[in-house]
Amino acid sequence: AQTVTQSQPEMSVQEAETVTLSCTYDTSENNYYLFWYKQPPSRQMILVIRQEAYKQQNATENRFSVNFQKAAKSFSLKISDSQLGDTAMYFCAFMNPPLGRLYFGRGTQLTVWP
Amino acid sequence: DTGVSQDPRHKITKRGQNVTFRCDPISEHNRLYWYRQTLGQGPEFLTYFQNEAQLEKSRLLSDRFSAERPKGSFSTLEIQRTEQGDSAMYLCASSLDGPGSGDYSTDTQYFGPGTRLTVL
C-alpha cells in the first residue's frame, strides 16, 4: 500500500522569505507521479506542482520548486519569495498510474505573515 | 471551460435521510474521481470512473454509498440513510488520460470546490 507522510502539521514564514515543506512516501512501484496541492481557506484544492518519478530533473513552477529524492522517497516543496496569498493547507499526494487514485498526506498548514 | 463544478456547495440533512451530490467535470476529461475529506485530514479516495465505467471503489464506500456517471459526463454520489459520521467535505476531481487541448496536464487531477455535508 502507498502511504504519504507530512511530518510538519504547521509552518510559518515571513513574507518574501523562503520555506520548505517536507513529504515522504512509501511505495514499491517504480512508475508514479507526485503532486503538491494547495487548499486555501476557501477550500478549493489547487494544483501547485507535479513531478514524474522517471524524470531526474526537479520540477519548477515560478516560485515553487521541488526537491525529489527518489532513493530516499522524499519530495519536498520549496516556496521562494513567500506571499500572503500562499497561506493555505498544502497536501503532498502520490499517484501510481494507471490506477489513478491519489494518496494524500495529512497536510501542512502554512501561514505567511507580513 | 469553467473547471470542475459541484452542486450543492452545502447540504444539511437529518440522520437517516438520503442525499445526492452532483459533479460536472472539465468537459474534455474522461476520468472522474470522488474523495471525502474530514476536518484536519487529507482527502481519501472513494471511487473513480473512466468514461461511464466505475473502475475502482474504496472500502470506504459502504453499501449506503452509490455513484454513477451516466453517458460519461456528469456524476452523482448518493448516500442513503445518512449517519453523523458521513459529515465531511465531498470532493470531485477530473483528469484526462490522453492528449488534450493543452490547457490541462495528462493524468493530473483538477478538483471542484466540494460539497460540505452536515448530518444532524
CSV table of C-alpha atoms in Angstrom, one decimal:
chain,number,residue,atom,x,y,z
A,1,ALA,CA,0.0,0.0,0.0
A,2,GLN,CA,1.1,3.5,-0.7
A,3,THR,CA,1.5,5.9,2.2
A,4,VAL,CA,2.3,9.6,2.2
A,5,THR,CA,3.7,11.3,5.3
A,6,GLN,CA,3.9,15.0,6.0
A,7,SER,CA,5.6,15.4,9.3
A,8,GLN,CA,5.1,19.2,9.7
A,9,PRO,CA,1.5,19.9,10.7
A,10,GLU,CA,2.1,23.7,10.8
A,11,MET,CA,4.7,26.0,9.3
A,12,SER,CA,5.0,29.8,9.3
A,13,VAL,CA,7.2,32.1,7.3
A,14,GLN,CA,7.6,35.8,6.9
A,15,GLU,CA,6.6,37.4,3.6
A,16,ALA,CA,9.4,37.4,1.0
A,17,GLU,CA,11.2,34.6,2.7
A,18,THR,CA,11.7,31.0,1.6
A,19,VAL,CA,10.1,28.0,3.2
A,20,THR,CA,10.4,24.3,2.6
A,21,LEU,CA,7.6,21.7,3.2
A,22,SER,CA,8.6,18.1,3.7
A,23,CYS,CA,7.0,15.0,2.3
A,24,THR,CA,8.0,11.3,2.3
A,25,TYR,CA,6.2,8.4,0.8
A,26,ASP,CA,6.4,4.7,0.7
A,27,THR,CA,5.9,2.6,-2.4
A,28,SER,CA,7.2,-0.5,-4.1
A,29,GLU,CA,6.3,0.9,-7.5
A,30,ASN,CA,8.8,2.4,-9.9
A,31,ASN,CA,6.5,4.4,-12.1
A,32,TYR,CA,4.5,7.1,-10.3
A,33,TYR,CA,3.6,10.8,-10.1
A,34,LEU,CA,3.9,13.1,-7.1
A,35,PHE,CA,2.0,16.3,-6.6
A,36,TRP,CA,1.7,19.2,-4.3
A,37,TYR,CA,-1.8,20.7,-3.9
A,38,LYS,CA,-2.8,23.8,-2.1
A,39,GLN,CA,-6.1,24.3,-0.3
A,40,PRO,CA,-6.7,27.9,0.8
A,41,PRO,CA,-9.3,28.8,3.4
A,42,SER,CA,-12.0,28.8,0.6
A,43,ARG,CA,-11.4,25.1,0.4
A,44,GLN,CA,-10.8,24.7,-3.4
A,45,MET,CA,-7.9,22.3,-4.0
A,46,ILE,CA,-5.4,23.8,-6.4
A,47,LEU,CA,-2.6,22.0,-8.2
A,48,VAL,CA,0.8,23.6,-7.3
A,49,ILE,CA,3.3,21.3,-9.0
A,50,ARG,CA,3.8,17.8,-10.4
A,51,GLN,CA,6.7,15.5,-10.7
A,52,GLU,CA,7.1,12.3,-12.7
A,53,ALA,CA,9.2,9.7,-11.0
A,54,TYR,CA,11.1,8.8,-14.2
A,55,LYS,CA,12.4,12.4,-14.5
A,56,GLN,CA,15.6,13.2,-12.8
A,57,GLN,CA,15.1,16.9,-13.1
A,58,ASN,CA,13.2,18.6,-10.3
A,59,ALA,CA,10.0,20.3,-11.4
A,60,THR,CA,9.7,24.1,-11.0
A,61,GLU,CA,6.7,26.4,-11.4
A,62,ASN,CA,7.6,30.1,-10.9
A,63,ARG,CA,8.3,30.5,-7.2
A,64,PHE,CA,7.6,26.8,-6.4
A,65,SER,CA,10.1,24.1,-6.8
A,66,VAL,CA,10.6,20.6,-5.6
A,67,ASN,CA,13.5,18.5,-4.3
A,68,PHE,CA,12.7,15.0,-5.5
A,69,GLN,CA,15.0,12.3,-4.0
A,70,LYS,CA,13.7,9.0,-5.4
A,71,ALA,CA,16.0,6.7,-3.5
A,72,ALA,CA,15.1,8.4,-0.2
A,73,LYS,CA,11.4,8.6,-1.2
A,74,SER,CA,11.4,12.3,-0.4
A,75,PHE,CA,9.5,15.0,-2.2
A,76,SER,CA,9.8,18.5,-0.6
A,77,LEU,CA,8.3,21.7,-1.8
A,78,LYS,CA,10.2,25.0,-1.7
A,79,ILE,CA,8.3,28.2,-1.9
A,80,SER,CA,10.5,31.2,-2.7
A,81,ASP,CA,9.6,34.9,-2.1
A,82,SER,CA,6.6,33.8,0.0
A,83,GLN,CA,3.4,35.9,-0.4
A,84,LEU,CA,0.4,36.4,1.8
A,85,GLY,CA,-1.7,34.5,-0.7
A,86,ASP,CA,0.4,31.4,-0.2
A,87,THR,CA,-1.3,31.0,3.2
A,88,ALA,CA,-3.1,27.6,2.8
A,89,MET,CA,-3.0,23.9,3.7
A,90,TYR,CA,-0.5,22.1,1.5
A,91,PHE,CA,-1.0,18.5,0.6
A,92,CYS,CA,1.5,16.1,-0.8
A,93,ALA,CA,0.0,13.4,-3.0
A,94,PHE,CA,1.1,10.2,-4.7
A,95,MET,CA,-0.4,8.5,-7.8
A,96,ASN,CA,0.5,5.2,-9.3
A,97,PRO,CA,-0.8,5.1,-12.9
A,98,PRO,CA,-2.9,3.6,-14.4
A,99,LEU,CA,-4.9,3.2,-11.2
A,100,GLY,CA,-5.4,6.9,-10.9
A,101,ARG,CA,-6.3,7.3,-7.3
A,102,LEU,CA,-4.4,9.9,-5.3
A,103,TYR,CA,-3.0,9.1,-1.9
A,104,PHE,CA,-2.7,12.2,0.3
A,105,GLY,CA,-0.7,13.2,3.3
A,106,ARG,CA,-2.4,14.9,6.2
A,107,GLY,CA,-1.3,18.3,5.1
A,108,THR,CA,0.9,21.2,6.3
A,109,GLN,CA,-0.8,24.4,7.3
A,110,LEU,CA,1.4,27.2,6.0
A,111,THR,CA,0.9,30.7,7.3
A,112,VAL,CA,2.7,33.6,5.7
A,113,TRP,CA,2.8,36.7,7.9
A,114,PRO,CA,3.7,40.3,6.9
B,1,ASP,CA,-14.0,25.9,-19.6
B,2,THR,CA,-15.0,26.8,-16.0
B,3,GLY,CA,-13.3,23.9,-14.4
B,4,VAL,CA,-14.9,21.2,-12.2
B,5,SER,CA,-18.2,22.2,-10.6
B,6,GLN,CA,-20.1,20.6,-7.8
B,7,ASP,CA,-23.7,21.1,-6.6
B,8,PRO,CA,-24.8,21.8,-3.9
B,9,ARG,CA,-21.9,23.5,-2.1
B,10,HIS,CA,-23.5,22.9,1.3
B,11,LYS,CA,-26.0,20.3,2.4
B,12,ILE,CA,-27.5,20.0,5.9
B,13,THR,CA,-29.6,16.9,6.5
B,14,LYS,CA,-31.1,14.9,9.3
B,15,ARG,CA,-29.8,11.4,10.1
B,16,GLY,CA,-31.5,8.8,8.1
B,17,GLN,CA,-32.2,11.0,5.1
B,18,ASN,CA,-30.9,10.3,1.6
B,19,VAL,CA,-28.7,12.9,-0.1
B,20,THR,CA,-27.4,13.2,-3.7
B,21,PHE,CA,-24.5,15.3,-4.9
B,22,ARG,CA,-23.6,16.2,-8.4
B,23,CYS,CA,-20.3,16.8,-10.1
B,24,ASP,CA,-19.7,18.2,-13.6
B,25,PRO,CA,-16.1,17.5,-14.7
B,26,ILE,CA,-14.0,19.5,-17.1
B,27,SER,CA,-15.6,18.9,-20.5
B,28,GLU,CA,-12.7,17.0,-22.2
B,29,HIS,CA,-11.8,14.9,-19.2
B,30,ASN,CA,-12.7,11.2,-19.3
B,31,ARG,CA,-11.8,10.3,-15.7
B,32,LEU,CA,-13.8,11.4,-12.7
B,33,TYR,CA,-13.0,10.8,-9.0
B,34,TRP,CA,-14.8,11.2,-5.7
B,35,TYR,CA,-12.9,11.8,-2.4
B,36,ARG,CA,-14.0,12.5,1.1
B,37,GLN,CA,-12.2,14.9,3.4
B,38,THR,CA,-12.8,15.3,7.1
B,39,LEU,CA,-11.5,18.2,9.2
B,40,GLY,CA,-7.7,18.1,9.6
B,41,GLN,CA,-7.2,15.2,7.2
B,42,GLY,CA,-6.2,14.8,3.6
B,43,PRO,CA,-8.8,13.7,1.1
B,44,GLU,CA,-9.5,10.0,1.0
B,45,PHE,CA,-10.3,8.2,-2.2
B,46,LEU,CA,-13.9,6.9,-2.7
B,47,THR,CA,-14.3,5.8,-6.3
B,48,TYR,CA,-13.4,6.7,-9.9
B,49,PHE,CA,-14.9,6.4,-13.3
B,50,GLN,CA,-13.3,6.1,-16.7
B,51,ASN,CA,-16.0,7.4,-19.1
B,52,GLU,CA,-19.1,5.7,-17.8
B,53,ALA,CA,-17.4,2.7,-16.2
B,54,GLN,CA,-16.8,2.6,-12.5
B,55,LEU,CA,-13.3,1.1,-12.3
B,56,GLU,CA,-12.4,1.2,-8.6
B,57,LYS,CA,-14.2,1.6,-5.3
B,58,SER,CA,-12.6,2.1,-1.9
B,59,ARG,CA,-13.6,0.1,1.1
B,60,LEU,CA,-14.8,3.4,2.5
B,61,LEU,CA,-17.6,3.2,0.0
B,62,SER,CA,-20.1,1.3,2.1
B,63,ASP,CA,-23.4,-0.2,0.7
B,64,ARG,CA,-25.1,3.1,1.6
B,65,PHE,CA,-23.0,4.9,-1.0
B,66,SER,CA,-23.6,4.7,-4.7
B,67,ALA,CA,-22.0,6.6,-7.5
B,68,GLU,CA,-23.0,6.9,-11.2
B,69,ARG,CA,-21.7,8.5,-14.3
B,70,PRO,CA,-24.3,8.0,-17.0
B,71,LYS,CA,-23.1,8.7,-20.5
B,72,GLY,CA,-19.6,9.5,-19.2
B,73,SER,CA,-20.4,13.1,-18.4
B,74,PHE,CA,-21.6,14.4,-15.0
B,75,SER,CA,-21.6,12.1,-12.0
B,76,THR,CA,-23.8,11.7,-8.9
B,77,LEU,CA,-22.9,10.4,-5.5
B,78,GLU,CA,-25.8,9.3,-3.4
B,79,ILE,CA,-25.7,8.5,0.3
B,80,GLN,CA,-28.6,6.6,1.7
B,81,ARG,CA,-29.7,6.6,5.4
B,82,THR,CA,-27.1,9.2,6.3
B,83,GLU,CA,-25.2,8.9,9.6
B,84,GLN,CA,-23.5,11.6,11.6
B,85,GLY,CA,-20.2,10.0,10.6
B,86,ASP,CA,-20.9,10.9,7.0
B,87,SER,CA,-20.4,14.6,7.8
B,88,ALA,CA,-17.5,15.7,5.6
B,89,MET,CA,-16.5,17.6,2.5
B,90,TYR,CA,-17.0,15.5,-0.6
B,91,LEU,CA,-14.6,16.4,-3.4
B,92,CYS,CA,-14.8,15.7,-7.0
B,93,ALA,CA,-11.9,15.8,-9.4
B,94,SER,CA,-11.4,15.0,-13.1
B,95,SER,CA,-8.5,14.2,-15.3
B,96,LEU,CA,-7.5,13.2,-18.8
B,97,ASP,CA,-5.6,10.1,-19.6
B,98,GLY,CA,-4.6,11.1,-23.1
B,99,PRO,CA,-3.6,14.1,-25.2
B,100,GLY,CA,-5.9,17.0,-24.8
B,101,SER,CA,-6.2,20.6,-25.8
B,102,GLY,CA,-3.1,21.5,-23.9
B,103,ASP,CA,-4.8,23.5,-21.2
B,104,TYR,CA,-4.6,20.6,-18.7
B,105,SER,CA,-1.8,18.1,-18.0
B,106,THR,CA,-2.5,14.5,-18.7
B,107,ASP,CA,-3.0,12.3,-15.6
B,108,THR,CA,-3.4,15.3,-13.3
B,109,GLN,CA,-6.5,15.7,-11.2
B,110,TYR,CA,-8.3,19.0,-11.1
B,111,PHE,CA,-10.6,19.5,-8.2
B,112,GLY,CA,-14.0,21.1,-7.7
B,113,PRO,CA,-15.0,23.3,-4.8
B,114,GLY,CA,-16.5,20.4,-2.9
B,115,THR,CA,-19.9,19.8,-1.2
B,116,ARG,CA,-19.9,20.1,2.6
B,117,LEU,CA,-22.3,17.7,4.1
B,118,THR,CA,-23.5,18.1,7.7
B,119,VAL,CA,-25.7,15.4,9.2
B,120,LEU,CA,-27.6,16.4,12.3
